[in-house]
Tab-separated table of C-alpha atoms in Angstrom:
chain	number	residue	atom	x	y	z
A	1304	UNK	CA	-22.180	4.183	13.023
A	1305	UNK	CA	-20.698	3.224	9.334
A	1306	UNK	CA	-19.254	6.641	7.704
A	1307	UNK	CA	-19.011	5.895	3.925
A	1308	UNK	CA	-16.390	7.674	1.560
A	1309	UNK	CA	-17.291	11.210	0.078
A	1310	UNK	CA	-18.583	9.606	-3.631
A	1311	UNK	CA	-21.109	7.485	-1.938
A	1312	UNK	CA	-22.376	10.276	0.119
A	1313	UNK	CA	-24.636	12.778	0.282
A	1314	UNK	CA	-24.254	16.416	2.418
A	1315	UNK	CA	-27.037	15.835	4.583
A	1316	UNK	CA	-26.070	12.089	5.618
A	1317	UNK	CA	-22.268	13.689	6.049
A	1318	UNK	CA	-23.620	16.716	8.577
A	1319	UNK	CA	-26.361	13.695	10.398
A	1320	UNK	CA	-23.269	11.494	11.134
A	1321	UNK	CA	-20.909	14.382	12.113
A	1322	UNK	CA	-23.369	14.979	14.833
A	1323	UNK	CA	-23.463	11.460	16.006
A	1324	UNK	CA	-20.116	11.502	16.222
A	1325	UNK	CA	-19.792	13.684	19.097
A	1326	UNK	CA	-21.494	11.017	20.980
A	1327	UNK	CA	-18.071	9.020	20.605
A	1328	UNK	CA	-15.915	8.742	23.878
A	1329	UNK	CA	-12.309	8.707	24.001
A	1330	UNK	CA	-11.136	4.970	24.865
A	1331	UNK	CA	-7.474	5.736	24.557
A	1332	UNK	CA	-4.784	4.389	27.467
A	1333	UNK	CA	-2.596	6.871	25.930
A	1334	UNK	CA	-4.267	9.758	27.675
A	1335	UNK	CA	-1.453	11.603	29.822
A	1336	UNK	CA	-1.872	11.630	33.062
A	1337	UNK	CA	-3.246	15.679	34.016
A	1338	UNK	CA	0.227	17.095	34.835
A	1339	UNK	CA	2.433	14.224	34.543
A	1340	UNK	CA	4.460	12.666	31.600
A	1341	UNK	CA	5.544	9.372	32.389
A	1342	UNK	CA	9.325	9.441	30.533
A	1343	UNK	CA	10.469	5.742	32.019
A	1344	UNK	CA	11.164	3.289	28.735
A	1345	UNK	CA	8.648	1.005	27.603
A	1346	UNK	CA	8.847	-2.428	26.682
A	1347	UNK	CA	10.767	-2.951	23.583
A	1348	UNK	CA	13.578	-0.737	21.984
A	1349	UNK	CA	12.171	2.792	22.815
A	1350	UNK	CA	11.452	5.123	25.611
A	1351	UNK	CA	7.720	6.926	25.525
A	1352	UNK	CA	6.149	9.830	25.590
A	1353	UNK	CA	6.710	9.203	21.482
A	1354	UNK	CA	5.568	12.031	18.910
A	1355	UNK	CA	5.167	11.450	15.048
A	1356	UNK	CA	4.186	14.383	12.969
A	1357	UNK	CA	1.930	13.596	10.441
A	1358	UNK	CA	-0.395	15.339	7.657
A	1359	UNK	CA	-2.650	15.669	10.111
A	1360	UNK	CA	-0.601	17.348	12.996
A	1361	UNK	CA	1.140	15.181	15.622
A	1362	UNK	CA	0.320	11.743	17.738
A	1363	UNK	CA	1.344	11.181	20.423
A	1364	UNK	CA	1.892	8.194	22.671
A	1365	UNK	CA	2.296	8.437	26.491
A	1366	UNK	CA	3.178	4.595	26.808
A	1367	UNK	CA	3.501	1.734	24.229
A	1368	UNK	CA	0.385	0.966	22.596
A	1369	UNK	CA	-1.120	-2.563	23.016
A	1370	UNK	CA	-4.556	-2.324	21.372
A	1371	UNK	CA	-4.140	-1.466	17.677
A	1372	UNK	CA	-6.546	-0.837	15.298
A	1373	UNK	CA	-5.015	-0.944	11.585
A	1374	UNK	CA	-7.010	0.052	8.487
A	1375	UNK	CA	-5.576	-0.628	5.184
A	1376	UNK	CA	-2.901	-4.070	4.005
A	1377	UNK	CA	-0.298	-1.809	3.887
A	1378	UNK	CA	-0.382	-0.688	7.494
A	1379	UNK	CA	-1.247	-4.339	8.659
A	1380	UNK	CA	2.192	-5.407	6.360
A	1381	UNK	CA	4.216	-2.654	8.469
A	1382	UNK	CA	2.771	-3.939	12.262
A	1383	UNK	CA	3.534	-8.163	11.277
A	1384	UNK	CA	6.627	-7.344	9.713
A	1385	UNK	CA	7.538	-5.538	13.292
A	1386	UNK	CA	5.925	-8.394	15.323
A	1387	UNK	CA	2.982	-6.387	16.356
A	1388	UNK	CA	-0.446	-8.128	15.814
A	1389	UNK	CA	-3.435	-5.671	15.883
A	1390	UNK	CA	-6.292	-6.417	18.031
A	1391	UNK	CA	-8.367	-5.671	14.386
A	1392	UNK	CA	-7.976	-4.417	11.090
A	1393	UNK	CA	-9.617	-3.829	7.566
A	1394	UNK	CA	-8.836	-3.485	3.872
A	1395	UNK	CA	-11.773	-2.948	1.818
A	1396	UNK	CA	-9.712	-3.947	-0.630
A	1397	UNK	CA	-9.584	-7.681	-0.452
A	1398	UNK	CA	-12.780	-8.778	0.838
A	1399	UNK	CA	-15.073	-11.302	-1.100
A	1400	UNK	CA	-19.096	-12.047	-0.703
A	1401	UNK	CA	-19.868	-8.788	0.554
A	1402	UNK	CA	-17.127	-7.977	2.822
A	1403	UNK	CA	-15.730	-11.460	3.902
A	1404	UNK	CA	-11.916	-11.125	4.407
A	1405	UNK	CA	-9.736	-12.663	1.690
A	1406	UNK	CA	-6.048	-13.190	2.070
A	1407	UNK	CA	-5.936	-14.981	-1.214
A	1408	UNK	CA	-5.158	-11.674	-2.894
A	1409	UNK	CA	-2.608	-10.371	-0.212
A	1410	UNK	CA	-0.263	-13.952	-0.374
A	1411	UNK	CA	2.535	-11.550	1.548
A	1412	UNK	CA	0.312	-11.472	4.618
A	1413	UNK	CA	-1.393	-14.929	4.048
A	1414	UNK	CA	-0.495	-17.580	6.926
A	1415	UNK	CA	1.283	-14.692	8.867
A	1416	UNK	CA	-1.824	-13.180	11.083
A	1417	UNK	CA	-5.718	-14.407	11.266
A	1418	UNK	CA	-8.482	-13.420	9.479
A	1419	UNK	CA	-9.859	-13.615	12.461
A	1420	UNK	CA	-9.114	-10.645	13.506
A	1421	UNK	CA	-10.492	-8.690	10.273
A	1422	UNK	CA	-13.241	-7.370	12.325
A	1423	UNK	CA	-13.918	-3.586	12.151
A	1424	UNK	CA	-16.590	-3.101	9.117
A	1425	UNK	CA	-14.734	-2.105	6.283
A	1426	UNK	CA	-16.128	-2.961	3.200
A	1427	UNK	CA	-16.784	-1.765	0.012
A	1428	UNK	CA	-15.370	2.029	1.207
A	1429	UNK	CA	-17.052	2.117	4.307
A	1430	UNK	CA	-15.673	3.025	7.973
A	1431	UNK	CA	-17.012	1.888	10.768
A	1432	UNK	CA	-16.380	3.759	13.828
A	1433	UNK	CA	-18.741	2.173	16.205
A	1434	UNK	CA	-17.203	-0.984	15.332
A	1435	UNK	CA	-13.165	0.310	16.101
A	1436	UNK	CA	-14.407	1.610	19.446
A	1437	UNK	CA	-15.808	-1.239	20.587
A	1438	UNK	CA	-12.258	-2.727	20.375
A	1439	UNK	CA	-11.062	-0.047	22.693
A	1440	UNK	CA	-7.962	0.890	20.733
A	1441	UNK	CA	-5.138	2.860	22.165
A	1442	UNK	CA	-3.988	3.667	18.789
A	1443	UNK	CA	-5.712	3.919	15.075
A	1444	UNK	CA	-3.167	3.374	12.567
A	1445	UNK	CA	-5.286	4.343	9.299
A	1446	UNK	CA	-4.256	5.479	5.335
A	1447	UNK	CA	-5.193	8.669	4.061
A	1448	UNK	CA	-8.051	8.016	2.058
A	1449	UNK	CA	-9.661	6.633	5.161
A	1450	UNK	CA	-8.828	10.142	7.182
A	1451	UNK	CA	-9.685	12.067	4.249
A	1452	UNK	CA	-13.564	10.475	4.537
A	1453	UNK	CA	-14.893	13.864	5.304
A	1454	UNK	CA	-14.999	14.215	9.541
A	1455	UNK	CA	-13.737	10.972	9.671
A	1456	UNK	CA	-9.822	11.912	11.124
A	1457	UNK	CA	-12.078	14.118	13.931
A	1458	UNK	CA	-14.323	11.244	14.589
A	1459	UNK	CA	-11.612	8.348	15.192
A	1460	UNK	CA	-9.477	10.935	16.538
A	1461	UNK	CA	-12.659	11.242	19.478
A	1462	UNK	CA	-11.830	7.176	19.436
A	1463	UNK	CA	-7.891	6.965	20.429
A	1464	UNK	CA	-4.722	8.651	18.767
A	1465	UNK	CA	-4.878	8.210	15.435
A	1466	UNK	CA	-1.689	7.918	13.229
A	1467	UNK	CA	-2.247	8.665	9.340
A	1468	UNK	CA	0.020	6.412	7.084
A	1469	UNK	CA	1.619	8.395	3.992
A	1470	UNK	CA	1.230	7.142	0.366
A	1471	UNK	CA	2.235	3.415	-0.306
A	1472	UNK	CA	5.669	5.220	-2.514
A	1473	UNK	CA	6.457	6.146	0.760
A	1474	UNK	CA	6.316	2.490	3.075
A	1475	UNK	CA	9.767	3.133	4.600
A	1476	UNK	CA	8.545	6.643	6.067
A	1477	UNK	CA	5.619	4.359	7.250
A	1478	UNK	CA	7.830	1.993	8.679
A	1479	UNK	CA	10.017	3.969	10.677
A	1480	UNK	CA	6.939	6.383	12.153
A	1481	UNK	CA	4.901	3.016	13.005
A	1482	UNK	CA	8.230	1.721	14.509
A	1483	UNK	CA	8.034	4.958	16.559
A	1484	UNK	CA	4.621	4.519	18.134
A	1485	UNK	CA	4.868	0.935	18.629
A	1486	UNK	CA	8.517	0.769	20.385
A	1487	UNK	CA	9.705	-1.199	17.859
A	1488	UNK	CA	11.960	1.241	16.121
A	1489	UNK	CA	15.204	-1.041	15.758
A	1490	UNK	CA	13.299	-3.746	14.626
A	1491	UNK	CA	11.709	-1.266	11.477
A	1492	UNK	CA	15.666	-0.060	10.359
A	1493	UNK	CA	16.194	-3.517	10.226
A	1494	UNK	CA	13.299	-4.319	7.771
A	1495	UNK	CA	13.729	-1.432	5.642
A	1496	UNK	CA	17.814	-2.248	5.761
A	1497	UNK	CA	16.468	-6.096	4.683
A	1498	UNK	CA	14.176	-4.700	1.960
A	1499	UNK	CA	16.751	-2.689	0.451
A	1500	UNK	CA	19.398	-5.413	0.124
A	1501	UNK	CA	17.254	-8.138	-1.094
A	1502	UNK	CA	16.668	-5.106	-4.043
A	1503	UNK	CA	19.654	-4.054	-4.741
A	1504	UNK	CA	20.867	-8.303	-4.568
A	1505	UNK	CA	18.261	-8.996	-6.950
A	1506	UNK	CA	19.864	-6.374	-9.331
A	1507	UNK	CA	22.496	-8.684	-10.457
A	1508	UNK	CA	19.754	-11.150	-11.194
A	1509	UNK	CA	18.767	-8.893	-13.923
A	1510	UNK	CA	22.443	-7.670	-15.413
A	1511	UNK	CA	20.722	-7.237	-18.799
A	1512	UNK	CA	18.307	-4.809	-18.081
A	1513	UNK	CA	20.665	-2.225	-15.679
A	1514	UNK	CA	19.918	0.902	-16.637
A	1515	UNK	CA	16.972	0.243	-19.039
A	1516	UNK	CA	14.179	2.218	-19.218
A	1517	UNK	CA	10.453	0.632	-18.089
A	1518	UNK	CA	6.697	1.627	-18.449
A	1519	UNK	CA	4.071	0.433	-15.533
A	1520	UNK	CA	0.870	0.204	-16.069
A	1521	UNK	CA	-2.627	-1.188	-16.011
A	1522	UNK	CA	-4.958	-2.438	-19.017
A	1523	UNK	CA	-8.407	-1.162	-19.450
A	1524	UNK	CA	-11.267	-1.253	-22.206
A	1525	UNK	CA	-9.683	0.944	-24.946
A	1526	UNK	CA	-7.072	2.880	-22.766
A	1527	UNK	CA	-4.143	2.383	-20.399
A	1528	UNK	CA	-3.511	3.678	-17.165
A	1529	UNK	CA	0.439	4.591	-16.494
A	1530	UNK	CA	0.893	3.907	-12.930
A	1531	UNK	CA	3.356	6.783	-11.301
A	1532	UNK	CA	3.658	5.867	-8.011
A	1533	UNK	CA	5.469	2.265	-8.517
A	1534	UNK	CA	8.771	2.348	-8.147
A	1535	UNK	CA	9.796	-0.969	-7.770
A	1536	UNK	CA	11.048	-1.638	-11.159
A	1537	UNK	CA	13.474	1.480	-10.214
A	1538	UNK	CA	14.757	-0.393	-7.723
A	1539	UNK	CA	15.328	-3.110	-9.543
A	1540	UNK	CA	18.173	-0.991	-11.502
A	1541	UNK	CA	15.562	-0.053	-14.298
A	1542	UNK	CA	14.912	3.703	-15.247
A	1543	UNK	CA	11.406	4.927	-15.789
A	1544	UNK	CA	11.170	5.953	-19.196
A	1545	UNK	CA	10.220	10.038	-20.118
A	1546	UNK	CA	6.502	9.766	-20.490
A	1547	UNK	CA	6.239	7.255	-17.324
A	1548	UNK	CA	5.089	9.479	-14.488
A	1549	UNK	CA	6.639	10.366	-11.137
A	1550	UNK	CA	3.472	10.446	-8.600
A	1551	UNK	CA	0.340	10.624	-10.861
A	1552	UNK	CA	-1.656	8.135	-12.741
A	1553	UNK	CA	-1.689	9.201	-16.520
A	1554	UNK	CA	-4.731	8.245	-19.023
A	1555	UNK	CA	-3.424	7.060	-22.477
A	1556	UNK	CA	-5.748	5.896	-25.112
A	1557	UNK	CA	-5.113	3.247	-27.369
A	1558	UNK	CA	-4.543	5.542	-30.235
A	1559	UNK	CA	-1.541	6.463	-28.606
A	1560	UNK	CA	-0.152	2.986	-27.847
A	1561	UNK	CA	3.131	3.672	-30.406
A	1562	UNK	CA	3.841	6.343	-27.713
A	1563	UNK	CA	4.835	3.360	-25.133
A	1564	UNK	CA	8.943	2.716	-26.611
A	1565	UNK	CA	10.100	1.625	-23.093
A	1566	UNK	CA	12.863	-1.272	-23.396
A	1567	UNK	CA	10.545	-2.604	-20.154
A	1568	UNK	CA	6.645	-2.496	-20.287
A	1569	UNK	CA	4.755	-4.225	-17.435
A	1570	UNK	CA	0.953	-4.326	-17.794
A	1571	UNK	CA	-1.739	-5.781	-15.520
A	1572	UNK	CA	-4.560	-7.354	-17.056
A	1573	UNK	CA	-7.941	-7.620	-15.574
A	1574	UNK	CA	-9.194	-10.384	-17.861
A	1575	UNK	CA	-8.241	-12.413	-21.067
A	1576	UNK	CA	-10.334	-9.978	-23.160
A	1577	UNK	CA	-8.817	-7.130	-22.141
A	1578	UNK	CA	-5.633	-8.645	-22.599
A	1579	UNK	CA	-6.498	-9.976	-25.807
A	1580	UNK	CA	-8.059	-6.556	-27.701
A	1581	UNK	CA	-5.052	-4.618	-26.630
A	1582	UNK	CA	-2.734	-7.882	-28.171
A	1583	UNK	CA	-4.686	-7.459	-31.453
A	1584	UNK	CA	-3.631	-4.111	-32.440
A	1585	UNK	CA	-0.649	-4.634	-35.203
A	1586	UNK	CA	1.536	-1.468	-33.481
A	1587	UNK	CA	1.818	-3.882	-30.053
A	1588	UNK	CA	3.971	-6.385	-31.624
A	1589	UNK	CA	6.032	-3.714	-32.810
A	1590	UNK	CA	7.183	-1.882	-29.669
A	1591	UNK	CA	10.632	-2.576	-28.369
A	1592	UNK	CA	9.359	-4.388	-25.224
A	1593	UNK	CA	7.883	-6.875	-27.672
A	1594	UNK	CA	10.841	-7.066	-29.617
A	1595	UNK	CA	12.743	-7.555	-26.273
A	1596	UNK	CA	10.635	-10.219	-25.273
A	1597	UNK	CA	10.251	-7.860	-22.142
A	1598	UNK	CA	6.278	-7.052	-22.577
A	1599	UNK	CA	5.161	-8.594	-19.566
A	1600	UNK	CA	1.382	-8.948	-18.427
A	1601	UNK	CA	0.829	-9.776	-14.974
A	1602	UNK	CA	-2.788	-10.921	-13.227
A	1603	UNK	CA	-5.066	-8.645	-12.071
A	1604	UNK	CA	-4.494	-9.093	-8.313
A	1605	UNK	CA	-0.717	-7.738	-8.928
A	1606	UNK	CA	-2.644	-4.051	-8.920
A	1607	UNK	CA	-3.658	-4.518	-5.232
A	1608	UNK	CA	-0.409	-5.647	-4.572
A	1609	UNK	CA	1.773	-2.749	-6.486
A	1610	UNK	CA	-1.151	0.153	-4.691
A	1611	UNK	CA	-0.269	-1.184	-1.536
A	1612	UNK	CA	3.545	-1.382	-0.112
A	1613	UNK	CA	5.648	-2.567	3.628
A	1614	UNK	CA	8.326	-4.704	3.388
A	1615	UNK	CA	6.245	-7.733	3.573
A	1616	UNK	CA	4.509	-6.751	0.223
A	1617	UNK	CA	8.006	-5.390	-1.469
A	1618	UNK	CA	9.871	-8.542	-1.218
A	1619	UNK	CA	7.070	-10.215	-2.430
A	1620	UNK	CA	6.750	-8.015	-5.589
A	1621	UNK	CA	10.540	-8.147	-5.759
A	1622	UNK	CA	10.532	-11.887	-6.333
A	1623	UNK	CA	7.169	-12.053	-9.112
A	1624	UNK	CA	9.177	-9.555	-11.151
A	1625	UNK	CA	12.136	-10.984	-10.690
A	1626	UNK	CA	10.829	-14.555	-11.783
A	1627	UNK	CA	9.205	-12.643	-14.764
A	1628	UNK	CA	12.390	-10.548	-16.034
A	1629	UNK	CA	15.376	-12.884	-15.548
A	1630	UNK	CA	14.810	-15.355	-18.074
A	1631	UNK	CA	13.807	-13.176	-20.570
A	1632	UNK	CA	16.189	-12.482	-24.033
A	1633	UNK	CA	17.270	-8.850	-22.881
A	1634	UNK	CA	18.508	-9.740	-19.673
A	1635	UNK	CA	20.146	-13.114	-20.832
A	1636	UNK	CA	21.704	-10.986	-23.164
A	1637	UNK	CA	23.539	-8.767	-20.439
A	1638	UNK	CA	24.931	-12.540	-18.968
């Protein structure tokens, strides 16, 4: 059974597939035992029964999980960076040739688990939950768009206990809940401790550009996106600049490209020509992050990486903008 996303749907497909998923059975070895809760500690760093509150309402765990299904990079960033390696996963997001996993995109992950185990059907927006039961999970550790697939939070929840990962803005939430249900709870302080260092250690890497303000966003034909959600640049010592958004993704034309007057601009480009039309217009070499020399465009595959966040991921992005800003005249200037 492969449950597609709402905008590739149709009602009567959603209510035909809602109905087959009743036919699901619960796999989960998380099931308490009727009467009983089993309060001795589990392997690792934490005792079990474990309850995370989520969106959704609460999961909980009975005894440590040991056959994880992970949808989405992010979540599969959170589980290696904790030592936990899923029995499967899927990012529809980095697959090639129709749905062929690709690590080429994702370099923080690459070398660190096997696409091997990329193995339960997502591709191109779909969810497959006849695949993820086969794999008899004892947890589903999914991101929100994937729950938010109409029925689909009911029908995995039919599959094993299902934990819904917040936005990517919010990876050390993720962390520490995933921590949680996996009994690895000291080992996600430490990461989050480790991620937050490295940041605020790269800051003096970048003494010129304390305090400065920044735009974020992606190129497209005739207009730019402003990218909200990333915050890295923030903790980098940067400040986002007034018309930079806090959460949502703001549409500016290119008629309004004078508009952009951060000291900062970072821009991903998904091709030369894109790149080069919005280079052409006189007002771009004009802007202060021009004059700076801080007008940075980075390649397309950084927007997969800046959507997507877990420590893995973050110290990755730290050091590509780090290798970008440092040498440039603002910052040398602050030496």
């Amino acid at each position: 059974m492969t449950l597609t996303r709402p905008r590739r749907r149709g009602a009567a497909l959603a209510a035909a597939l809602l109905s087959t998923a009743l036919l699901l059975t619960a796999c989960s070895g998380n099931d308490a035992p009727e009467g009983t809760i089993d309060n001795s500690p589990a392997a690792g760093n934490d005792a079990f029964p474990v309850t995370v509150t989520t969106t959704y309402g609460e999961t909980t765990l009975y005894e440590k999980p040991e056959r994880i299904v992970a949808l989405g990079m992010s979540n599969l960033d959170i589980l290696t960076s904790l030592g936990v390696t899923p029995v499967a996963f899927a990012d529809d997001g980095y697959t090639v040739n129709g749905g062929s996993p690709d690590f080429s995109n994702a370099p923080w992950v690459d070398g660190k688990v096997s696409a091997d185990l990329w193995d339960v059907g997502l591709a191109d927006g779909e969810v497959n939950a006849e695949a993820i039961a086969a794999y008899d999970p004892d947890l589903l550790i999914v991101g929100t768009r994937d729950a938010e697939d109409g029925n689909m939070y009911e029908t995995l929840s039919e599959i094993a206990p299902v934990y819904v990962s917040p936005s990517a803005s919010e990876w050390q939430k993720a962390t520490t809940e995933i921590g949680q249900l996996t009994g690895k709870s000291t080992e996600a302080e430490e990461q989050i401790a480790a991620v937050e260092k490295a940041y605020e250690d790269a800051q003096s890497s970048l003494p010129g550009l304390q305090g400065r303000t920044y735009n974020i966003g992606a190129l497209d034909a005739g207009e730019i996106w402003i990218e909200g959600p990333w915050t890295f640049l923030s903790d980098l010592g940067l400040v986002p600049a007034d018309n930079q958004p806090a959460e949502d993704i703001q549409n500016m034309s290119m008629e309004n490209v004078d508009q952009l007057q951060a000291d900062v601009m970072v821009l991903v480009a998904y091709d030369d020509a894109t790149t080069d039309t919005f280079k052409s217009d006189p007002r771009v070499a004009s802007l202060p992050s021009s004059e700076n020399g801080t007008l940075i465009y980075l390649p397309a595959n950084f927007l997969g990486a800046a959507h997507r966040a877990g420590p893995l991921n973050r110290l990755w992005v730290k050091d590509q903008m780090v290798s970008y800003l440092e040498k440039t005249p603002l910052n040398q200037e602050g030496n």
